[in-house]
mmCIF file of C-alpha atoms in Angstrom:
data_model
loop_
_atom_site.group_PDB
_atom_site.id
_atom_site.type_symbol
_atom_site.label_atom_id
_atom_site.label_comp_id
_atom_site.label_asym_id
_atom_site.label_seq_id
_atom_site.Cartn_x
_atom_site.Cartn_y
_atom_site.Cartn_z
ATOM 1 C CA MET A 1 110.685 120.351 119.411
ATOM 2 C CA THR A 2 113.371 117.690 119.667
ATOM 3 C CA ALA A 3 115.120 116.912 116.373
ATOM 4 C CA ARG A 4 114.514 113.429 114.996
ATOM 5 C CA TYR A 5 117.460 111.425 113.691
ATOM 6 C CA PRO A 6 116.341 108.661 111.319
ATOM 7 C CA VAL A 7 118.186 105.436 112.005
ATOM 8 C CA ALA A 8 118.576 104.682 108.290
ATOM 9 C CA LEU A 9 120.345 107.995 107.567
ATOM 10 C CA MET A 10 122.665 107.612 110.574
ATOM 11 C CA LEU A 11 123.582 104.103 109.427
ATOM 12 C CA LEU A 12 124.188 105.358 105.884
ATOM 13 C CA ALA A 13 126.510 108.086 107.176
ATOM 14 C CA ALA A 14 128.514 105.551 109.184
ATOM 15 C CA VAL A 15 128.880 103.218 106.206
ATOM 16 C CA LEU A 16 129.899 106.004 103.839
ATOM 17 C CA SER A 17 132.577 107.253 106.212
ATOM 18 C CA ALA A 18 134.239 103.817 106.073
ATOM 19 C CA MET A 19 133.966 103.444 102.305
ATOM 20 C CA PRO A 20 136.895 104.113 99.969
ATOM 21 C CA SER A 21 136.795 106.861 97.399
ATOM 22 C CA PRO A 22 134.264 106.212 94.571
ATOM 23 C CA CYS A 23 137.057 106.627 92.009
ATOM 24 C CA ALA A 24 138.769 103.481 93.346
ATOM 25 C CA ALA A 25 135.743 101.241 92.767
ATOM 26 C CA GLN A 26 136.139 98.633 90.049
ATOM 27 C CA SER A 27 133.878 96.056 88.442
ATOM 28 C CA ARG A 28 134.528 92.953 86.429
ATOM 29 C CA LEU A 29 134.033 93.295 82.692
ATOM 30 C CA LYS A 30 131.323 90.606 82.745
ATOM 31 C CA ASP A 31 129.286 92.682 85.211
ATOM 32 C CA VAL A 32 129.126 95.809 83.031
ATOM 33 C CA VAL A 33 128.973 94.483 79.452
ATOM 34 C CA SER A 34 127.435 91.639 77.487
ATOM 35 C CA LEU A 35 128.261 90.160 74.109
ATOM 36 C CA GLN A 36 126.060 91.769 71.476
ATOM 37 C CA GLY A 37 123.650 89.242 69.962
ATOM 38 C CA ALA A 38 123.640 87.024 73.054
ATOM 39 C CA GLN A 39 120.392 88.291 74.543
ATOM 40 C CA SER A 40 117.925 86.455 76.749
ATOM 41 C CA THR A 41 114.540 85.302 75.454
ATOM 42 C CA PRO A 42 111.377 86.060 77.485
ATOM 43 C CA LEU A 43 108.975 83.129 77.788
ATOM 44 C CA ILE A 44 105.281 83.119 78.668
ATOM 45 C CA GLY A 45 102.559 80.511 79.035
ATOM 46 C CA TYR A 46 99.002 80.061 80.306
ATOM 47 C CA GLY A 47 98.253 77.306 82.787
ATOM 48 C CA LEU A 48 96.369 76.146 85.854
ATOM 49 C CA VAL A 49 97.303 75.869 89.508
ATOM 50 C CA ILE A 50 95.530 73.043 91.310
ATOM 51 C CA GLY A 51 95.316 71.807 94.888
ATOM 52 C CA LEU A 52 94.135 75.059 96.460
ATOM 53 C CA ASN A 53 92.084 75.061 99.654
ATOM 54 C CA LYS A 54 88.957 76.795 98.292
ATOM 55 C CA THR A 55 90.957 79.933 97.528
ATOM 56 C CA GLY A 56 90.973 79.550 93.726
ATOM 57 C CA ASP A 57 88.955 81.254 91.005
ATOM 58 C CA ARG A 58 85.239 81.589 91.642
ATOM 59 C CA ARG A 59 82.376 81.482 89.171
ATOM 60 C CA GLN A 60 83.061 85.038 87.976
ATOM 61 C CA THR A 61 86.215 83.772 86.213
ATOM 62 C CA LEU A 62 84.833 81.757 83.296
ATOM 63 C CA PHE A 63 88.090 80.937 81.518
ATOM 64 C CA SER A 64 89.567 78.922 84.408
ATOM 65 C CA ALA A 65 86.554 76.556 84.412
ATOM 66 C CA GLN A 66 86.713 76.266 80.619
ATOM 67 C CA SER A 67 90.461 75.544 80.766
ATOM 68 C CA LEU A 68 89.848 72.795 83.315
ATOM 69 C CA ALA A 69 87.093 71.322 81.117
ATOM 70 C CA ASN A 70 89.441 71.323 78.085
ATOM 71 C CA MET A 71 92.188 69.583 80.068
ATOM 72 C CA LEU A 72 89.779 66.924 81.360
ATOM 73 C CA GLN A 73 88.474 66.356 77.825
ATOM 74 C CA ARG A 74 92.001 65.571 76.603
ATOM 75 C CA MET A 75 92.154 62.947 79.354
ATOM 76 C CA GLY A 76 88.874 61.353 78.278
ATOM 77 C CA VAL A 77 86.580 63.030 80.809
ATOM 78 C CA VAL A 78 83.942 65.156 79.063
ATOM 79 C CA VAL A 79 82.385 67.786 81.309
ATOM 80 C CA PRO A 80 80.709 70.984 80.025
ATOM 81 C CA GLY A 81 82.575 74.059 81.205
ATOM 82 C CA GLY A 82 79.406 75.681 82.517
ATOM 83 C CA GLU A 83 78.718 72.702 84.785
ATOM 84 C CA ILE A 84 82.081 72.870 86.613
ATOM 85 C CA LYS A 85 81.849 74.356 90.099
ATOM 86 C CA VAL A 86 85.237 74.147 91.799
ATOM 87 C CA GLU A 87 87.243 76.560 93.940
ATOM 88 C CA ASN A 88 90.508 74.624 94.077
ATOM 89 C CA VAL A 89 91.765 75.751 90.644
ATOM 90 C CA ALA A 90 93.208 79.082 89.536
ATOM 91 C CA ALA A 91 94.147 80.317 86.054
ATOM 92 C CA VAL A 92 97.672 81.742 85.930
ATOM 93 C CA LEU A 93 100.226 83.222 83.571
ATOM 94 C CA VAL A 94 103.683 81.673 83.776
ATOM 95 C CA THR A 95 106.756 83.686 82.825
ATOM 96 C CA ALA A 96 110.465 82.876 82.651
ATOM 97 C CA GLU A 97 113.684 84.064 81.026
ATOM 98 C CA LEU A 98 115.705 81.787 78.753
ATOM 99 C CA LEU A 99 119.362 82.733 78.994
ATOM 100 C CA PRO A 100 121.563 82.594 75.881
ATOM 101 C CA TYR A 101 123.385 79.327 75.154
ATOM 102 C CA THR A 102 120.906 77.342 77.306
ATOM 103 C CA LYS A 103 120.621 73.724 76.143
ATOM 104 C CA PRO A 104 117.773 71.172 76.396
ATOM 105 C CA GLY A 105 117.550 69.582 79.825
ATOM 106 C CA ALA A 106 118.512 72.740 81.720
ATOM 107 C CA ARG A 107 116.249 74.077 84.469
ATOM 108 C CA LEU A 108 114.680 77.539 84.723
ATOM 109 C CA ASP A 109 113.040 79.384 87.584
ATOM 110 C CA VAL A 110 109.498 80.394 86.639
ATOM 111 C CA THR A 111 107.128 83.013 88.025
ATOM 112 C CA VAL A 112 103.414 82.217 88.398
ATOM 113 C CA SER A 113 100.804 85.004 88.641
ATOM 114 C CA SER A 114 97.039 84.728 89.011
ATOM 115 C CA VAL A 115 94.901 86.258 86.249
ATOM 116 C CA GLY A 116 91.487 85.534 87.786
ATOM 117 C CA ASP A 117 89.912 86.346 91.148
ATOM 118 C CA ALA A 118 91.724 83.713 93.203
ATOM 119 C CA ARG A 119 92.329 84.806 96.777
ATOM 120 C CA SER A 120 95.506 82.785 97.308
ATOM 121 C CA LEU A 121 97.794 80.335 95.485
ATOM 122 C CA GLN A 122 99.075 78.934 98.775
ATOM 123 C CA GLY A 123 99.712 75.196 98.638
ATOM 124 C CA GLY A 124 99.040 74.982 94.897
ATOM 125 C CA THR A 125 100.824 72.981 92.215
ATOM 126 C CA LEU A 126 101.352 74.215 88.675
ATOM 127 C CA VAL A 127 100.081 71.825 86.009
ATOM 128 C CA ALA A 128 102.549 71.204 83.160
ATOM 129 C CA THR A 129 102.484 74.421 81.102
ATOM 130 C CA PRO A 130 104.268 75.025 77.770
ATOM 131 C CA LEU A 131 106.300 78.235 77.678
ATOM 132 C CA ARG A 132 106.594 79.972 74.317
ATOM 133 C CA GLY A 133 108.975 82.608 73.007
ATOM 134 C CA PRO A 134 108.100 85.666 70.907
ATOM 135 C CA ASP A 135 108.271 83.515 67.757
ATOM 136 C CA GLY A 136 105.686 81.029 69.095
ATOM 137 C CA THR A 137 108.198 78.220 69.629
ATOM 138 C CA ILE A 138 107.782 76.099 72.765
ATOM 139 C CA TYR A 139 111.113 76.414 74.561
ATOM 140 C CA ALA A 140 110.259 74.924 77.965
ATOM 141 C CA LEU A 141 107.672 73.106 80.081
ATOM 142 C CA ALA A 142 106.933 74.393 83.572
ATOM 143 C CA THR A 143 105.447 72.420 86.460
ATOM 144 C CA GLY A 144 105.852 71.951 90.195
ATOM 145 C CA PRO A 145 104.720 73.198 93.633
ATOM 146 C CA LEU A 146 104.599 76.958 94.211
ATOM 147 C CA SER A 147 106.696 78.889 96.700
ATOM 148 C CA LEU A 148 104.930 82.105 97.757
ATOM 149 C CA GLY A 149 107.115 83.478 100.525
ATOM 150 C CA GLY A 150 103.983 84.173 102.583
ATOM 151 C CA PHE A 151 100.873 82.601 104.042
ATOM 152 C CA GLY A 152 97.288 83.380 104.888
ATOM 153 C CA GLY A 153 94.496 81.895 106.954
ATOM 154 C CA GLY A 154 91.014 82.519 108.333
ATOM 155 C CA LYS A 155 87.825 83.740 106.698
ATOM 156 C CA ALA A 156 85.989 87.026 106.219
ATOM 157 C CA GLY A 157 86.813 89.471 109.028
ATOM 158 C CA ASN A 158 88.829 86.904 111.002
ATOM 159 C CA SER A 159 91.856 86.399 108.770
ATOM 160 C CA VAL A 160 95.573 87.004 108.614
ATOM 161 C CA GLN A 161 97.802 87.469 105.565
ATOM 162 C CA VAL A 162 101.580 87.762 105.318
ATOM 163 C CA ASN A 163 103.067 89.071 102.041
ATOM 164 C CA HIS A 164 101.483 88.656 98.614
ATOM 165 C CA LEU A 165 99.549 85.439 97.990
ATOM 166 C CA THR A 166 98.497 85.618 94.316
ATOM 167 C CA ALA A 167 101.972 85.373 92.776
ATOM 168 C CA GLY A 168 104.771 82.916 93.439
ATOM 169 C CA ARG A 169 107.733 81.082 91.977
ATOM 170 C CA VAL A 170 108.609 77.522 91.084
ATOM 171 C CA PRO A 171 112.392 77.207 91.568
ATOM 172 C CA GLY A 172 113.794 75.029 88.811
ATOM 173 C CA GLY A 173 110.246 74.347 87.611
ATOM 174 C CA GLY A 174 110.957 75.000 83.936
ATOM 175 C CA LEU A 175 112.552 72.214 81.874
ATOM 176 C CA VAL A 176 114.126 73.467 78.637
ATOM 177 C CA GLN A 177 112.916 71.558 75.568
ATOM 178 C CA THR A 178 114.466 73.592 72.739
ATOM 179 C CA ALA A 179 117.957 75.041 72.655
ATOM 180 C CA SER A 180 118.409 78.792 72.540
ATOM 181 C CA LYS A 181 118.927 80.055 68.995
ATOM 182 C CA VAL A 182 121.938 82.140 70.024
ATOM 183 C CA GLN A 183 125.097 80.634 68.538
ATOM 184 C CA MET A 184 128.729 81.731 68.868
ATOM 185 C CA SER A 185 130.206 81.396 65.402
ATOM 186 C CA PRO A 186 133.811 82.157 64.360
ATOM 187 C CA SER A 187 134.184 85.866 63.714
ATOM 188 C CA ARG A 188 136.781 88.529 63.076
ATOM 189 C CA GLU A 189 135.034 91.075 65.266
ATOM 190 C CA ILE A 190 132.841 91.117 68.353
ATOM 191 C CA VAL A 191 130.860 93.942 69.980
ATOM 192 C CA LEU A 192 130.577 94.409 73.748
ATOM 193 C CA SER A 193 127.367 96.204 74.782
ATOM 194 C CA LEU A 194 127.404 98.222 77.988
ATOM 195 C CA HIS A 195 124.515 97.627 80.358
ATOM 196 C CA GLU A 196 124.445 101.359 81.162
ATOM 197 C CA PRO A 197 125.629 103.473 78.202
ATOM 198 C CA ASP A 198 128.296 105.993 79.131
ATOM 199 C CA PHE A 199 131.124 107.431 77.027
ATOM 200 C CA VAL A 200 133.652 107.393 79.877
ATOM 201 C CA SER A 201 132.825 103.798 80.806
ATOM 202 C CA ALA A 202 133.057 102.694 77.144
ATOM 203 C CA SER A 203 136.505 104.261 76.876
ATOM 204 C CA HIS A 204 137.634 102.520 80.080
ATOM 205 C CA VAL A 205 136.380 99.156 78.796
ATOM 206 C CA ALA A 206 138.323 99.572 75.532
ATOM 207 C CA GLN A 207 141.481 100.510 77.423
ATOM 208 C CA ALA A 208 141.132 97.510 79.761
ATOM 209 C CA VAL A 209 140.713 95.100 76.830
ATOM 210 C CA ASN A 210 143.776 96.550 75.057
ATOM 211 C CA ARG A 211 145.876 96.182 78.204
ATOM 212 C CA GLU A 212 144.787 92.577 78.676
ATOM 213 C CA LEU A 213 145.476 91.547 75.075
ATOM 214 C CA ASP A 214 148.569 93.797 74.814
ATOM 215 C CA ALA A 215 147.347 95.114 71.465
ATOM 216 C CA ASP A 216 145.296 98.002 70.110
ATOM 217 C CA VAL A 217 142.285 95.890 69.148
ATOM 218 C CA ALA A 218 139.409 97.571 71.018
ATOM 219 C CA SER A 219 137.785 100.964 70.519
ATOM 220 C CA ALA A 220 134.594 102.641 71.721
ATOM 221 C CA ALA A 221 132.096 102.897 68.851
ATOM 222 C CA ASP A 222 129.661 104.964 70.928
ATOM 223 C CA ALA A 223 128.449 105.273 74.517
ATOM 224 C CA ALA A 224 126.858 101.814 74.460
ATOM 225 C CA SER A 225 129.252 99.585 72.515
ATOM 226 C CA VAL A 226 132.931 98.663 72.255
ATOM 227 C CA VAL A 227 134.202 96.977 69.074
ATOM 228 C CA VAL A 228 136.939 94.371 69.541
ATOM 229 C CA ALA A 229 138.947 92.982 66.621
ATOM 230 C CA VAL A 230 139.432 89.304 67.430
ATOM 231 C CA PRO A 231 143.104 88.261 67.411
ATOM 232 C CA GLU A 232 144.041 85.548 64.905
ATOM 233 C CA SER A 233 144.638 82.980 67.645
ATOM 234 C CA TYR A 234 141.079 83.392 68.995
ATOM 235 C CA ARG A 235 139.005 83.532 65.802
ATOM 236 C CA GLN A 236 138.122 79.846 66.062
ATOM 237 C CA ALA A 237 137.879 79.951 69.856
ATOM 238 C CA LEU A 238 135.664 82.888 70.826
ATOM 239 C CA PRO A 239 134.605 81.238 74.132
ATOM 240 C CA ASP A 240 138.255 81.206 75.209
ATOM 241 C CA LEU A 241 138.554 84.901 74.357
ATOM 242 C CA MET A 242 135.452 85.817 76.362
ATOM 243 C CA ALA A 243 136.666 83.670 79.285
ATOM 244 C CA ARG A 244 139.889 85.695 79.266
ATOM 245 C CA LEU A 245 138.180 89.082 79.018
ATOM 246 C CA GLU A 246 135.290 88.653 81.477
ATOM 247 C CA PRO A 247 137.362 88.761 84.741
ATOM 248 C CA ILE A 248 139.199 91.980 83.730
ATOM 249 C CA PRO A 249 138.753 94.803 86.302
ATOM 250 C CA VAL A 250 137.226 97.937 84.763
ATOM 251 C CA ASP A 251 136.735 101.440 86.160
ATOM 252 C CA VAL A 252 133.087 102.315 85.529
ATOM 253 C CA ASP A 253 131.932 105.902 85.736
ATOM 254 C CA VAL A 254 128.712 106.445 87.682
ATOM 255 C CA VAL A 255 126.067 109.033 86.854
ATOM 256 C CA ALA A 256 125.151 111.354 89.723
ATOM 257 C CA ARG A 257 121.625 110.265 90.537
ATOM 258 C CA VAL A 258 119.075 110.478 93.344
ATOM 259 C CA VAL A 259 116.309 107.862 93.268
ATOM 260 C CA MET A 260 113.147 108.423 95.289
ATOM 261 C CA ASN A 261 110.033 106.337 95.832
ATOM 262 C CA GLU A 262 107.356 108.484 97.450
ATOM 263 C CA ARG A 263 104.999 105.522 97.907
ATOM 264 C CA THR A 264 107.412 103.759 100.274
ATOM 265 C CA GLY A 265 109.471 106.729 101.473
ATOM 266 C CA THR A 266 112.680 105.259 100.041
ATOM 267 C CA VAL A 267 115.528 107.608 99.098
ATOM 268 C CA VAL A 268 118.821 106.430 97.551
ATOM 269 C CA VAL A 269 121.553 109.017 96.938
ATOM 270 C CA GLY A 270 124.395 108.087 94.581
ATOM 271 C CA SER A 271 128.016 108.530 95.613
ATOM 272 C CA GLN A 272 128.710 111.115 92.875
ATOM 273 C CA VAL A 273 126.005 113.554 93.993
ATOM 274 C CA ARG A 274 127.265 117.085 94.654
ATOM 275 C CA LEU A 275 125.558 120.300 95.734
ATOM 276 C CA ALA A 276 126.010 123.935 94.918
ATOM 277 C CA ALA A 277 125.933 126.429 97.770
ATOM 278 C CA ALA A 278 122.459 126.522 99.320
ATOM 279 C CA ALA A 279 120.635 127.125 102.588
ATOM 280 C CA VAL A 280 117.869 124.711 103.552
ATOM 281 C CA ALA A 281 115.120 125.029 106.139
ATOM 282 C CA HIS A 282 112.303 122.516 106.408
ATOM 283 C CA GLY A 283 109.389 122.394 108.825
ATOM 284 C CA ASN A 284 106.329 120.186 109.162
ATOM 285 C CA LEU A 285 102.864 121.743 109.076
ATOM 286 C CA SER A 286 100.265 119.643 110.894
ATOM 287 C CA VAL A 287 96.521 120.352 110.918
ATOM 288 C CA ARG A 288 94.447 118.316 113.376
ATOM 289 C CA ILE A 289 90.658 118.407 113.339
ATOM 290 C CA SER A 290 88.885 116.614 116.188
ATOM 291 C CA THR A 291 85.215 116.396 117.111
ATOM 292 C CA GLN A 292 83.892 115.652 120.592
ATOM 293 C CA TYR A 293 80.192 114.949 121.096
ATOM 294 C CA ASP A 294 78.540 116.374 124.206
ATOM 295 C CA VAL A 295 75.003 115.668 125.431
ATOM 296 C CA SER A 296 72.679 118.596 126.258
ATOM 297 C CA GLN A 297 69.539 117.784 128.179
ATOM 298 C CA PRO A 298 66.875 119.805 130.040
ATOM 299 C CA ALA A 299 66.765 120.162 133.815
ATOM 300 C CA PRO A 300 65.254 117.292 135.838
ATOM 301 C CA PHE A 301 61.439 117.088 135.802
ATOM 302 C CA SER A 302 61.340 119.844 133.160
ATOM 303 C CA GLN A 303 58.515 119.662 130.646
ATOM 304 C CA GLN A 304 60.314 121.809 128.070
ATOM 305 C CA GLY A 305 63.265 121.030 125.844
ATOM 306 C CA GLN A 306 64.721 117.724 124.763
ATOM 307 C CA THR A 307 67.975 115.839 124.922
ATOM 308 C CA VAL A 308 70.258 116.573 121.973
ATOM 309 C CA VAL A 309 73.829 115.735 120.957
ATOM 310 C CA VAL A 310 76.003 118.830 120.443
ATOM 311 C CA PRO A 311 79.256 118.348 118.477
ATOM 312 C CA GLN A 312 82.265 120.336 119.724
ATOM 313 C CA GLU A 313 84.800 120.761 116.925
ATOM 314 C CA ARG A 314 88.420 121.727 117.515
ATOM 315 C CA VAL A 315 91.067 122.671 114.977
ATOM 316 C CA ASP A 316 94.773 122.745 115.931
ATOM 317 C CA VAL A 317 97.522 123.952 113.600
ATOM 318 C CA ASP A 318 101.120 123.164 114.483
ATOM 319 C CA GLN A 319 104.128 124.160 112.405
ATOM 320 C CA GLY A 320 107.199 122.196 113.369
ATOM 321 C CA GLU A 321 110.440 123.932 114.243
ATOM 322 C CA ALA A 322 112.536 124.611 111.123
ATOM 323 C CA LYS A 323 116.322 124.813 111.372
ATOM 324 C CA LEU A 324 118.280 126.651 108.702
ATOM 325 C CA VAL A 325 121.317 124.681 107.526
ATOM 326 C CA ALA A 326 123.885 126.088 105.094
ATOM 327 C CA LEU A 327 125.346 123.698 102.512
ATOM 328 C CA GLU A 328 128.666 124.661 100.970
ATOM 329 C CA GLU A 329 129.432 124.204 97.295
ATOM 330 C CA GLY A 330 130.855 120.826 96.276
ATOM 331 C CA VAL A 331 129.957 118.970 99.468
ATOM 332 C CA THR A 332 130.109 115.187 99.332
ATOM 333 C CA LEU A 333 127.353 112.681 99.953
ATOM 334 C CA LEU A 334 128.518 112.201 103.532
ATOM 335 C CA ASP A 335 128.164 115.947 104.151
ATOM 336 C CA VAL A 336 124.677 115.914 102.649
ATOM 337 C CA VAL A 337 123.624 113.054 104.941
ATOM 338 C CA ARG A 338 124.985 114.843 108.001
ATOM 339 C CA ALA A 339 123.176 118.047 107.055
ATOM 340 C CA LEU A 340 119.862 116.218 106.585
ATOM 341 C CA ASN A 341 120.363 114.508 109.946
ATOM 342 C CA ALA A 342 120.928 117.945 111.511
ATOM 343 C CA LEU A 343 117.539 119.001 110.140
ATOM 344 C CA GLY A 344 115.940 115.945 111.719
ATOM 345 C CA ALA A 345 114.518 115.030 108.320
ATOM 346 C CA THR A 346 112.508 111.869 107.801
ATOM 347 C CA PRO A 347 112.687 110.039 104.432
ATOM 348 C CA ARG A 348 109.545 111.830 103.210
ATOM 349 C CA ASP A 349 111.047 115.166 104.270
ATOM 350 C CA ILE A 350 114.176 114.327 102.283
ATOM 351 C CA ILE A 351 112.075 113.755 99.156
ATOM 352 C CA ALA A 352 110.638 117.264 99.439
ATOM 353 C CA ILE A 353 114.069 118.774 100.180
ATOM 354 C CA MET A 354 115.700 117.050 97.201
ATOM 355 C CA GLN A 355 112.972 118.246 94.846
ATOM 356 C CA ALA A 356 113.355 121.807 96.131
ATOM 357 C CA LEU A 357 117.160 121.680 95.751
ATOM 358 C CA LYS A 358 116.766 120.447 92.168
ATOM 359 C CA THR A 359 114.324 123.257 91.360
ATOM 360 C CA ALA A 360 116.714 125.792 92.874
ATOM 361 C CA GLY A 361 119.543 124.454 90.700
ATOM 362 C CA ALA A 362 121.656 123.437 93.708
ATOM 363 C CA LEU A 363 121.400 119.662 93.215
ATOM 364 C CA LYS A 364 123.930 118.531 90.625
ATOM 365 C CA ALA A 365 122.377 115.175 89.902
ATOM 366 C CA GLU A 366 119.631 113.427 87.967
ATOM 367 C CA LEU A 367 116.429 113.169 90.007
ATOM 368 C CA VAL A 368 114.541 109.896 89.428
ATOM 369 C CA ILE A 369 111.080 109.504 90.976
ATOM 370 C CA MET A 370 109.723 105.963 90.940
#
């Protein structure tokens, strides 16, 4: 059997060979930490999408018809909800994220998702929908035409669909009405929260801040936070301090991790992954069952017997060729990729190999299965 060499793994090996050492990688401070207390606010609202081409909610979804009746009643048109028979309207949930320090008049991108049995939101327009925060306050109003990133057409068995049609976005469709409650007040101390808690990364952040300010003002409180004593000159100007700190380059330590998605066959191997000494062999076992129908009939002009259909079943078992590859202790990611290519492993084969290596104790990394 000829070995298969997945294009994705070969491309990954080529890219990794041209990459610098992982230890030299740096990130900006603003990309790895955020100011504690300056969190985003999730927003949600219930609304209607109109203008659909008979692809909206059908009569099984009662709340969309009732919502339309309530909206028409506020406009002076009284129609009982049970009497409405339309297919151009769909009930949706609208979600958005209000960033800290956002002021009234700013625009937000909103996501619109169907909650009924609408077949498609293609060509629809979101009716003005209030978006509320966890405290019930209306922070924004969302409206505008939907962008789905796909399309569909046809009916019944003669139809075509590209991408997902019951969820879309309205870029800039949310208009902020109420300012975010996050305020930056004068303070003697601020806390920087790491996006991914790690003791080594927290120590590096504190060291980078001390170098920038040329003073011993920052220290790691734990794996997720760094406490910074605000210098006297910045206590009334915290935005200026954050503007100075955010571009600082920081060495961030990365956890050795392998992420796998068996549904899609996606495998991502982190740059810090190492292996203990191991030998790997992997083969594919295929079982094929096929049935061929033959016709058995009596001889010509015979008065005995009858024509019958006789099924002929066939079972084939094929075990693919398995190559044994030895992996030395402490090999790098590039060596792992080359070894898997030598096995002719597909992404789904790699998932099985990684799980077996972890069980054997040879994979020195966290295994994450999505």
